[in-house]
Short mmCIF file of C-alpha atoms in Angstrom, two decimals:
data_model
loop_
_atom_site.label_atom_id
_atom_site.label_comp_id
_atom_site.label_asym_id
_atom_site.label_seq_id
_atom_site.Cartn_x
_atom_site.Cartn_y
_atom_site.Cartn_z
CA MET A 243 212.68 145.21 86.15
CA ASN A 244 211.45 148.93 85.10
CA ASN A 245 207.82 149.13 86.70
CA THR A 246 207.01 152.22 84.11
CA VAL A 247 203.80 151.57 81.72
CA THR A 248 204.91 152.86 78.35
CA ILE A 249 201.72 154.64 76.48
CA LEU A 250 202.36 154.63 72.72
CA CYS A 251 200.14 157.18 70.97
CA SER A 252 199.78 158.60 67.58
CA GLY A 253 199.37 162.22 66.23
CA PHE A 254 197.65 160.54 63.02
CA GLY A 255 194.65 161.92 64.87
CA LEU A 256 193.91 163.29 68.05
CA GLY A 257 191.75 160.26 68.83
CA PHE A 258 194.97 158.25 68.64
CA TYR A 259 197.07 160.96 70.86
CA VAL A 260 194.19 162.19 73.80
CA PRO A 261 193.71 158.89 75.28
CA GLY A 262 197.11 158.13 75.85
CA LEU A 263 197.08 161.38 78.07
CA LEU A 264 194.33 160.23 79.39
CA LEU A 265 195.35 157.05 80.32
CA GLU A 266 198.73 158.63 81.79
CA ARG A 267 196.93 160.63 83.78
CA ARG A 268 194.66 158.42 85.57
CA LEU A 269 197.53 155.65 85.94
CA THR A 270 199.51 158.65 87.65
CA ALA A 271 196.65 159.43 89.31
CA LEU A 272 196.41 155.50 90.43
CA GLY A 273 199.63 155.33 91.65
CA ILE A 274 201.40 153.90 88.57
CA GLN A 275 204.50 155.46 86.67
CA ALA A 276 203.55 156.36 82.79
CA GLU A 277 204.96 157.51 80.39
CA ILE A 278 204.00 158.82 76.52
CA GLU A 279 205.77 158.05 73.31
CA VAL A 280 204.43 159.50 69.99
CA PHE A 281 204.97 157.42 66.82
CA GLU A 282 205.89 160.83 64.72
CA THR A 283 209.37 161.50 66.64
CA LEU A 284 210.37 158.38 64.93
CA MET A 285 209.46 159.45 61.64
CA SER A 286 212.08 161.70 59.58
CA ASP A 287 210.88 165.44 59.18
CA SER A 288 210.23 165.04 55.06
CA LYS A 289 207.17 162.22 56.41
CA LYS A 290 206.03 164.51 59.28
CA GLN A 291 205.58 167.54 56.56
CA GLN A 292 203.87 165.11 54.44
CA THR A 293 201.42 164.36 57.36
CA ASP A 294 200.88 168.04 57.67
CA ASN A 295 200.35 168.22 53.87
CA SER A 296 198.36 165.38 54.33
CA ARG A 297 195.91 166.93 57.14
CA LYS A 298 195.67 170.21 55.07
CA ALA A 299 194.21 168.27 51.97
CA TYR A 300 191.58 166.01 53.92
CA GLN A 301 190.05 169.46 55.80
CA GLN A 302 189.63 170.75 52.07
CA SER A 303 188.43 167.48 51.12
CA PHE A 304 186.67 165.23 52.91
CA ALA A 305 186.33 162.77 49.46
CA VAL A 306 190.14 162.60 49.61
CA ALA A 307 190.32 161.46 52.92
CA LEU A 308 188.01 158.89 52.74
CA THR A 309 189.85 157.90 48.97
CA SER A 310 193.27 157.98 51.18
CA GLN A 311 192.24 155.21 53.65
CA LYS A 312 191.72 152.80 50.45
CA ILE A 313 195.18 152.94 49.43
CA PRO A 314 197.05 150.43 50.83
CA GLY A 315 200.40 151.62 52.92
CA ASP A 316 203.71 150.46 54.96
CA ILE A 317 204.01 152.76 57.58
CA ARG A 318 207.44 151.12 57.96
CA GLY A 319 208.84 153.15 55.11
CA SER A 320 207.86 155.99 57.20
CA LEU A 321 210.42 154.78 59.65
CA ASP A 322 213.69 156.74 60.44
CA ALA A 323 216.03 153.63 61.61
CA ALA A 324 217.97 155.78 63.52
CA ALA A 325 215.48 157.30 65.68
CA VAL A 326 213.49 153.73 65.96
CA GLU A 327 217.22 151.74 67.20
CA HIS A 328 217.27 155.02 69.56
CA LEU A 329 214.21 154.42 71.23
CA LEU A 330 214.80 150.99 71.45
CA GLN A 331 217.89 150.76 73.08
CA GLN A 332 216.87 153.06 75.23
CA TRP A 333 214.16 151.00 76.49
CA LYS A 334 216.38 148.13 76.74
CA GLN A 335 218.80 150.26 78.82
CA GLN A 336 215.63 151.18 81.29
CA GLU A 337 214.30 147.25 81.17
CA ARG A 338 211.00 148.83 79.85
CA GLN A 339 208.34 145.65 79.83
CA ARG A 340 204.85 147.03 79.98
CA PHE A 341 203.06 148.69 77.24
CA ILE A 342 200.27 150.33 76.06
CA VAL A 343 199.61 150.67 72.10
CA LEU A 344 196.96 153.09 70.60
CA SER A 345 198.08 152.47 67.08
CA GLY A 346 198.91 149.51 64.61
CA HIS A 347 201.88 151.55 63.21
CA TRP A 348 204.05 151.11 66.73
CA VAL A 349 203.20 146.99 66.52
CA HIS A 350 206.19 146.52 64.03
CA VAL A 351 208.30 148.68 66.85
CA MET A 352 207.33 146.47 69.27
CA ASP A 353 207.91 143.24 67.53
CA ARG A 354 211.56 144.46 67.25
CA TYR A 355 211.88 145.27 70.70
CA ARG A 356 210.27 141.74 72.00
CA GLU A 357 213.21 140.50 69.78
CA LEU A 358 215.69 142.64 71.67
CA ALA A 359 214.82 142.82 74.95
CA GLY A 360 216.23 139.31 76.13
CA PHE A 361 213.37 139.46 78.87
CA PRO A 362 209.40 139.42 78.70
CA VAL A 363 207.56 142.61 77.21
CA GLU A 364 204.08 142.57 78.39
CA ALA A 365 201.52 144.65 76.11
CA ASP A 366 197.80 145.60 75.78
CA LEU A 367 196.57 146.60 71.96
CA LEU A 368 193.94 148.97 72.98
CA TYR A 369 191.17 149.33 70.17
CA ILE A 370 190.09 152.84 70.63
CA ASP A 371 187.29 152.32 67.85
CA ALA A 372 184.62 149.46 67.41
CA ASP A 373 186.36 148.02 64.26
CA LEU A 374 190.10 148.34 63.55
CA SER A 375 191.15 151.57 62.38
CA PRO A 376 193.26 151.94 59.00
CA SER A 377 196.63 151.00 60.98
CA TRP A 378 195.41 148.55 62.32
CA LYS A 379 193.78 147.11 59.19
CA ASN A 380 196.76 147.81 57.08
CA LEU A 381 199.03 146.11 59.57
CA ARG A 382 196.83 142.84 59.55
CA ARG A 383 197.54 142.89 55.95
CA LEU A 384 200.71 143.00 56.23
CA ASN A 385 200.55 140.71 59.20
CA PRO A 386 197.36 138.42 59.95
CA GLY A 387 198.88 137.06 63.03
CA TYR A 388 200.05 140.67 64.29
CA ALA A 389 198.22 139.91 67.85
CA GLU A 390 200.29 136.90 68.79
CA GLY A 391 201.99 137.16 71.86
CA TYR A 392 199.75 140.75 72.72
CA ARG A 393 196.78 141.13 75.07
CA GLU A 394 194.15 142.61 72.60
CA VAL A 395 192.09 144.77 74.84
CA SER A 396 188.58 146.58 72.64
CA MET A 397 186.45 148.97 74.25
CA TYR A 398 183.66 147.78 72.29
CA ASP A 399 181.50 144.92 71.44
CA PRO A 400 179.68 145.98 68.21
CA ALA A 401 178.23 142.84 67.56
CA LYS A 402 176.73 142.33 71.13
CA CYS A 403 176.10 146.34 71.19
CA GLU A 404 178.12 146.38 74.35
CA ILE A 405 180.62 149.05 76.16
CA LEU A 406 183.47 146.93 77.36
CA CYS A 407 185.50 149.29 79.00
CA SER A 408 185.85 153.36 79.10
CA ILE A 409 188.68 155.92 79.60
CA ASP A 410 188.23 158.38 82.12
CA ALA A 411 188.30 161.97 80.93
CA GLY A 412 188.79 163.72 84.29
CA LEU A 413 187.18 164.78 87.75
CA ALA A 414 184.18 167.18 86.53
CA GLU A 415 180.87 165.43 86.54
CA ALA A 416 178.57 164.92 83.40
CA LEU A 417 175.89 167.42 83.89
CA PRO A 418 172.03 166.19 83.49
CA ALA A 419 170.41 167.97 80.66
CA SER A 420 168.63 170.49 82.36
CA ALA A 421 171.85 171.88 83.35
CA ARG A 422 173.68 172.72 79.83
CA ASN A 423 173.50 176.16 78.28
CA GLY A 424 171.65 174.42 75.18
CA ARG A 425 174.09 175.12 72.46
CA LEU A 426 175.94 172.51 69.84
CA VAL A 427 179.12 172.10 69.69
CA VAL A 428 180.04 171.56 65.66
CA HIS A 429 183.76 170.23 64.98
CA GLY A 430 185.47 167.57 62.67
CA GLY A 431 187.65 165.74 64.89
CA GLY A 432 191.24 166.65 65.64
CA TRP A 433 192.29 167.23 62.17
CA GLY A 434 189.08 169.07 61.04
CA ILE A 435 187.53 166.55 58.46
CA GLY A 436 184.23 165.72 57.37
CA THR A 437 180.70 167.62 56.69
CA PHE A 438 180.63 169.46 59.89
CA ARG A 439 181.24 172.92 57.85
CA GLU A 440 177.72 172.08 55.71
CA LYS A 441 175.33 172.44 58.79
CA PHE A 442 175.97 175.43 60.35
CA ASP A 443 173.02 177.26 58.39
CA SER A 444 170.52 174.65 59.00
CA LEU A 445 171.36 174.16 62.89
CA GLU A 446 171.12 177.66 63.36
CA SER A 447 167.87 178.31 61.05
CA ALA A 448 166.11 175.43 63.64
CA GLY A 449 166.76 177.94 66.51
CA TYR A 450 170.15 176.59 67.97
CA GLU A 451 173.45 178.56 68.51
CA LEU A 452 176.61 177.01 67.71
CA ASP A 453 180.33 176.40 69.31
CA ILE A 454 181.97 175.78 66.28
CA ALA A 455 186.25 174.27 65.93
CA ALA A 456 188.44 176.41 63.72
CA TYR A 457 191.11 174.68 62.37
CA SER A 458 192.83 177.48 60.90
CA THR A 459 192.04 181.35 61.36
CA GLN A 460 190.49 181.32 57.38
CA GLU A 461 187.73 179.45 59.23
CA ILE A 462 187.28 181.96 62.04
CA GLY A 463 183.83 183.76 61.17
CA GLU A 464 181.71 186.54 62.48
CA ALA A 465 180.07 186.12 65.86
CA VAL A 466 176.81 186.07 64.06
CA HIS A 467 173.53 184.51 65.31
CA GLY A 468 175.22 183.53 68.70
CA ARG A 469 178.53 181.86 67.02
CA ARG A 470 181.42 181.12 69.03
CA TYR A 471 184.56 179.62 67.62
CA TYR A 472 187.22 177.52 69.50
CA MET A 473 190.37 176.75 68.09
CA ASN A 474 193.94 174.67 68.81
CA ASP A 475 197.10 176.24 68.65
CA PRO A 476 197.60 175.54 65.06
CA GLU A 477 201.18 175.88 65.23
CA TRP A 478 201.25 173.24 67.82
CA ARG A 479 202.13 169.42 67.16
CA THR A 480 201.21 166.01 68.84
CA TRP A 481 204.66 164.89 68.46
CA LYS A 482 206.82 168.22 70.16
CA ARG A 483 207.17 168.12 73.76
CA ASP A 484 206.81 171.52 75.86
CA SER A 485 209.55 172.94 77.82
CA SER A 486 209.34 170.26 80.27
CA GLY A 487 209.53 167.35 78.37
CA GLN A 488 206.14 166.67 78.51
CA TYR A 489 203.79 165.97 75.86
CA THR A 490 200.84 168.07 76.18
CA PHE A 491 196.96 168.89 75.55
CA PRO A 492 196.29 171.03 72.29
CA PRO A 493 196.96 174.93 73.77
CA PHE A 494 193.43 176.18 73.16
CA ALA A 495 191.35 179.21 72.94
CA GLY A 496 188.11 180.91 72.23
CA VAL A 497 188.87 183.22 69.19
CA THR A 498 187.60 185.79 67.06
CA VAL A 499 188.59 187.23 63.90
CA SER A 500 190.68 190.25 65.45
CA GLN A 501 191.85 187.74 68.19
CA ALA A 502 193.22 184.03 67.19
CA ASP A 503 196.90 184.50 68.11
CA HIS A 504 196.99 183.77 71.92
CA PHE A 505 196.45 180.02 72.96
CA PRO A 506 197.29 179.63 76.40
CA PRO A 507 198.38 175.79 77.52
CA CYS A 508 195.62 173.52 78.24
CA HIS A 509 196.84 172.12 81.43
CA ASN A 510 193.98 169.48 82.08
CA TYR A 511 191.59 168.20 79.28
CA GLU A 512 188.45 169.98 80.45
CA ASP A 513 190.56 173.09 79.53
CA GLY A 514 190.41 172.74 76.02
CA MET A 515 187.62 171.67 73.81
CA TYR A 516 185.94 168.86 76.03
CA GLY A 517 185.71 171.77 78.74
CA VAL A 518 182.69 173.75 76.01
CA ILE A 519 181.49 169.69 75.24
CA ARG A 520 180.48 168.68 78.50
CA GLN A 521 178.25 172.16 79.05
CA ALA A 522 176.59 171.87 75.59
CA SER A 523 173.19 169.76 74.13
CA ALA A 524 175.11 167.73 72.20
CA VAL A 525 178.00 167.68 69.60
CA ILE A 526 177.75 167.55 65.70
CA SER A 527 180.68 165.61 64.59
CA LYS A 528 181.85 162.41 62.77
CA PRO A 529 181.79 159.32 64.96
CA GLY A 530 185.48 159.13 65.44
CA GLY A 531 186.72 157.13 68.40
CA GLY A 532 187.77 160.20 70.52
CA ALA A 533 184.17 161.77 69.79
CA LEU A 534 182.96 158.45 71.67
CA ILE A 535 185.13 159.17 74.80
CA ASP A 536 184.42 162.65 75.01
CA SER A 537 180.43 161.75 74.60
CA LEU A 538 180.43 158.61 77.45
CA ALA A 539 182.76 160.68 79.98
CA SER A 540 181.18 163.90 79.36
CA GLY A 541 177.42 162.44 79.23
CA THR A 542 176.91 164.45 75.72
CA PRO A 543 174.68 162.89 72.88
CA LEU A 544 176.56 162.97 69.16
CA VAL A 545 174.74 163.59 66.26
CA LEU A 546 176.45 161.53 63.66
CA LEU A 547 177.80 162.73 60.30
CA ASP A 548 179.14 160.55 57.71
CA PRO A 549 181.70 158.25 58.99
CA PHE A 550 185.42 158.81 57.56
CA GLY A 551 185.59 155.12 56.48
CA PRO A 552 184.00 151.53 57.76
CA HIS A 553 185.58 151.53 61.25
CA GLU A 554 183.39 154.95 61.91
CA LYS A 555 180.33 153.74 60.12
CA ILE A 556 180.60 151.04 63.27
CA ASN A 557 181.10 153.30 65.93
CA SER A 558 177.77 155.26 64.56
CA ASP A 559 176.22 152.12 64.67
CA LEU A 560 177.01 151.12 67.90
CA TRP A 561 176.14 154.92 69.23
CA VAL A 562 172.80 154.78 67.79
CA GLU A 563 171.95 151.32 69.16
CA LEU A 564 172.94 152.12 72.48
CA GLY A 565 171.02 155.50 72.40
CA TYR A 566 173.83 157.72 72.83
CA GLY A 567 173.47 159.26 69.27
CA ILE A 568 171.54 160.21 66.69
CA ARG A 569 172.45 160.57 62.65
CA TYR A 570 172.36 163.68 61.83
CA GLY A 571 169.98 163.01 58.79
CA GLU A 572 167.13 161.36 61.27
CA TRP A 573 167.31 164.30 63.65
CA ALA A 574 166.58 166.71 60.83
CA GLU A 575 163.56 164.88 59.58
CA MET A 576 162.85 164.85 62.99
CA GLY A 577 162.72 168.85 62.61
CA PHE A 578 165.95 169.30 65.23
CA GLU A 579 163.87 168.78 67.84
CA ARG A 580 165.61 169.32 71.51
CA GLU A 581 163.58 166.91 72.79
CA ALA A 582 165.49 164.12 71.02
CA LEU A 583 168.57 165.72 72.13
CA ARG A 584 167.34 165.46 76.11
CA LYS A 585 165.83 161.91 75.51
CA LEU A 586 169.68 160.85 74.94
CA ALA A 587 171.50 162.62 77.31
CA ASP A 588 169.51 161.11 80.05
CA ASN A 589 170.15 157.92 78.61
CA LEU A 590 173.76 158.92 78.95
CA GLN A 591 173.46 160.14 82.36
CA SER A 592 171.42 156.96 83.69
CA VAL A 593 174.67 155.24 82.66
CA ARG A 594 176.79 157.02 84.58
CA GLY A 595 179.49 154.62 86.28
CA ARG A 596 178.26 151.25 84.72
CA TYR A 597 181.33 150.34 82.17
CA PRO A 598 184.62 149.38 83.85
CA ASP A 599 187.56 152.04 83.94
CA TYR A 600 190.29 150.69 81.45
CA ALA A 601 192.90 152.48 83.45
CA ALA A 602 191.18 151.24 86.98
CA SER A 603 191.44 147.79 85.52
CA TYR A 604 194.89 147.81 84.47
CA ALA A 605 196.16 149.17 87.44
CA GLU A 606 193.88 146.42 89.51
CA GLN A 607 195.97 143.51 87.07
CA LEU A 608 199.44 144.61 87.64
CA SER A 609 198.62 144.81 91.54
CA ALA A 610 197.93 140.95 90.94
CA ALA A 611 200.62 140.00 89.15
CA GLU A 612 202.77 141.76 91.68
CA GLY A 613 201.06 140.17 94.36
CA ARG A 614 199.81 143.23 96.19
CA SER A 615 195.98 142.50 95.83
#
C-alpha cells in the first residue's frame, strides 16, 4: 500500500488551503510523505470563474457574502466528471489509502473513492472551525450520516471552551508582547471580506500604526499615519501549481501606490502575512478558522470583527472566553487601550506548547498502527 498522506484542501478560502500546506510541511518534517490536492482542480473553468466572481462580490459587500451562506447548494453540480474520474483512477493505481480532509466538499469524492478502491481507505475529517463551516453544513444537509466510516477530528470543543489540537505554523517562536512592534494588522481573511476597511480611521485616531492587507491595487492608499500595505499576488490562485508542480503559499509583498506589481515566491509561511502578524500587537479581523490558527501559533491576540456566519460567531465566542481575543466594540469602549492587548498576548504566551500538535499526533498514530512505536 502507498504510505503517502493525501491532504484534501479547498481554495474557497485560504483557511481551508493554508492549513493543508502547513500540515504537509509538518508531516514531511516528521518523515511522512504527504501531498496536497485542491478541490477546485476538479471544477470546470466556468465554475472556477464563478468562484472568482463571488470573491469580488463578497469583497464589495459583506451583506452579499452573508446572504450567500444561507443559500443551500450542492457542490457536485460544479464538478468536472472527467477530472474526478481521472483523479480517482490515479489514486487507485497508486493505492492511496490515507487522507486528511479539510473541506466537506471533498467527502462526495471520497465516498466514490471508497467504493472504487477495493482496499481500506482511512480519512480524518479535520474541522478547522469551532462549528461546522458551510461546506460541512451543506454536506450534512445532503447526507446526515456523512461521517460514517471516517474519523472526525475537531480542533475545538466550544461547549467545554477547550482547544483540542493545534496546527504548527513553522519554526519561528512567538514573540512576547515587549518584543513586538506596537502595530496592528488589519485584514479580511483570504478573500478580503468583512468590516475591516471601516476601522482604519478609528484605530489611527487612537494612535496605532497599521499594517493593512490590500486585495486589489485600488485598495492601496498613501502611506499616511505610518500605514503600510501588503498584498498577495492578485493573479495567484490556490488551484494552480508552481513550475515544479507544487502548491504554494501565495506570492506576497509590501506594496505602495507606485510599486504593486512584483510578488516574490513565498517559500515559508513566515515569508508572507504571517511574518507581519507575528510581530504585531494584535490582528483586527473577522474570526475565521485561519485567523485562529495564526493567533495561537504566533501568540498574537485577535480583535474580533463581525463574523462571517454562525460558525465564525462560535469561533469569536471561544477566543473571547479563552482570553485570546476581544470583540472590537468592547475594545473601542475601553478606549482602544494597549494594556488590554498586552494581557491577551500574555495569555497566549502562557499556553505555548499546551495544545497537542495535530500533525505530530497523526504521525504517532501512523507509527503505532504500523508497529513502529
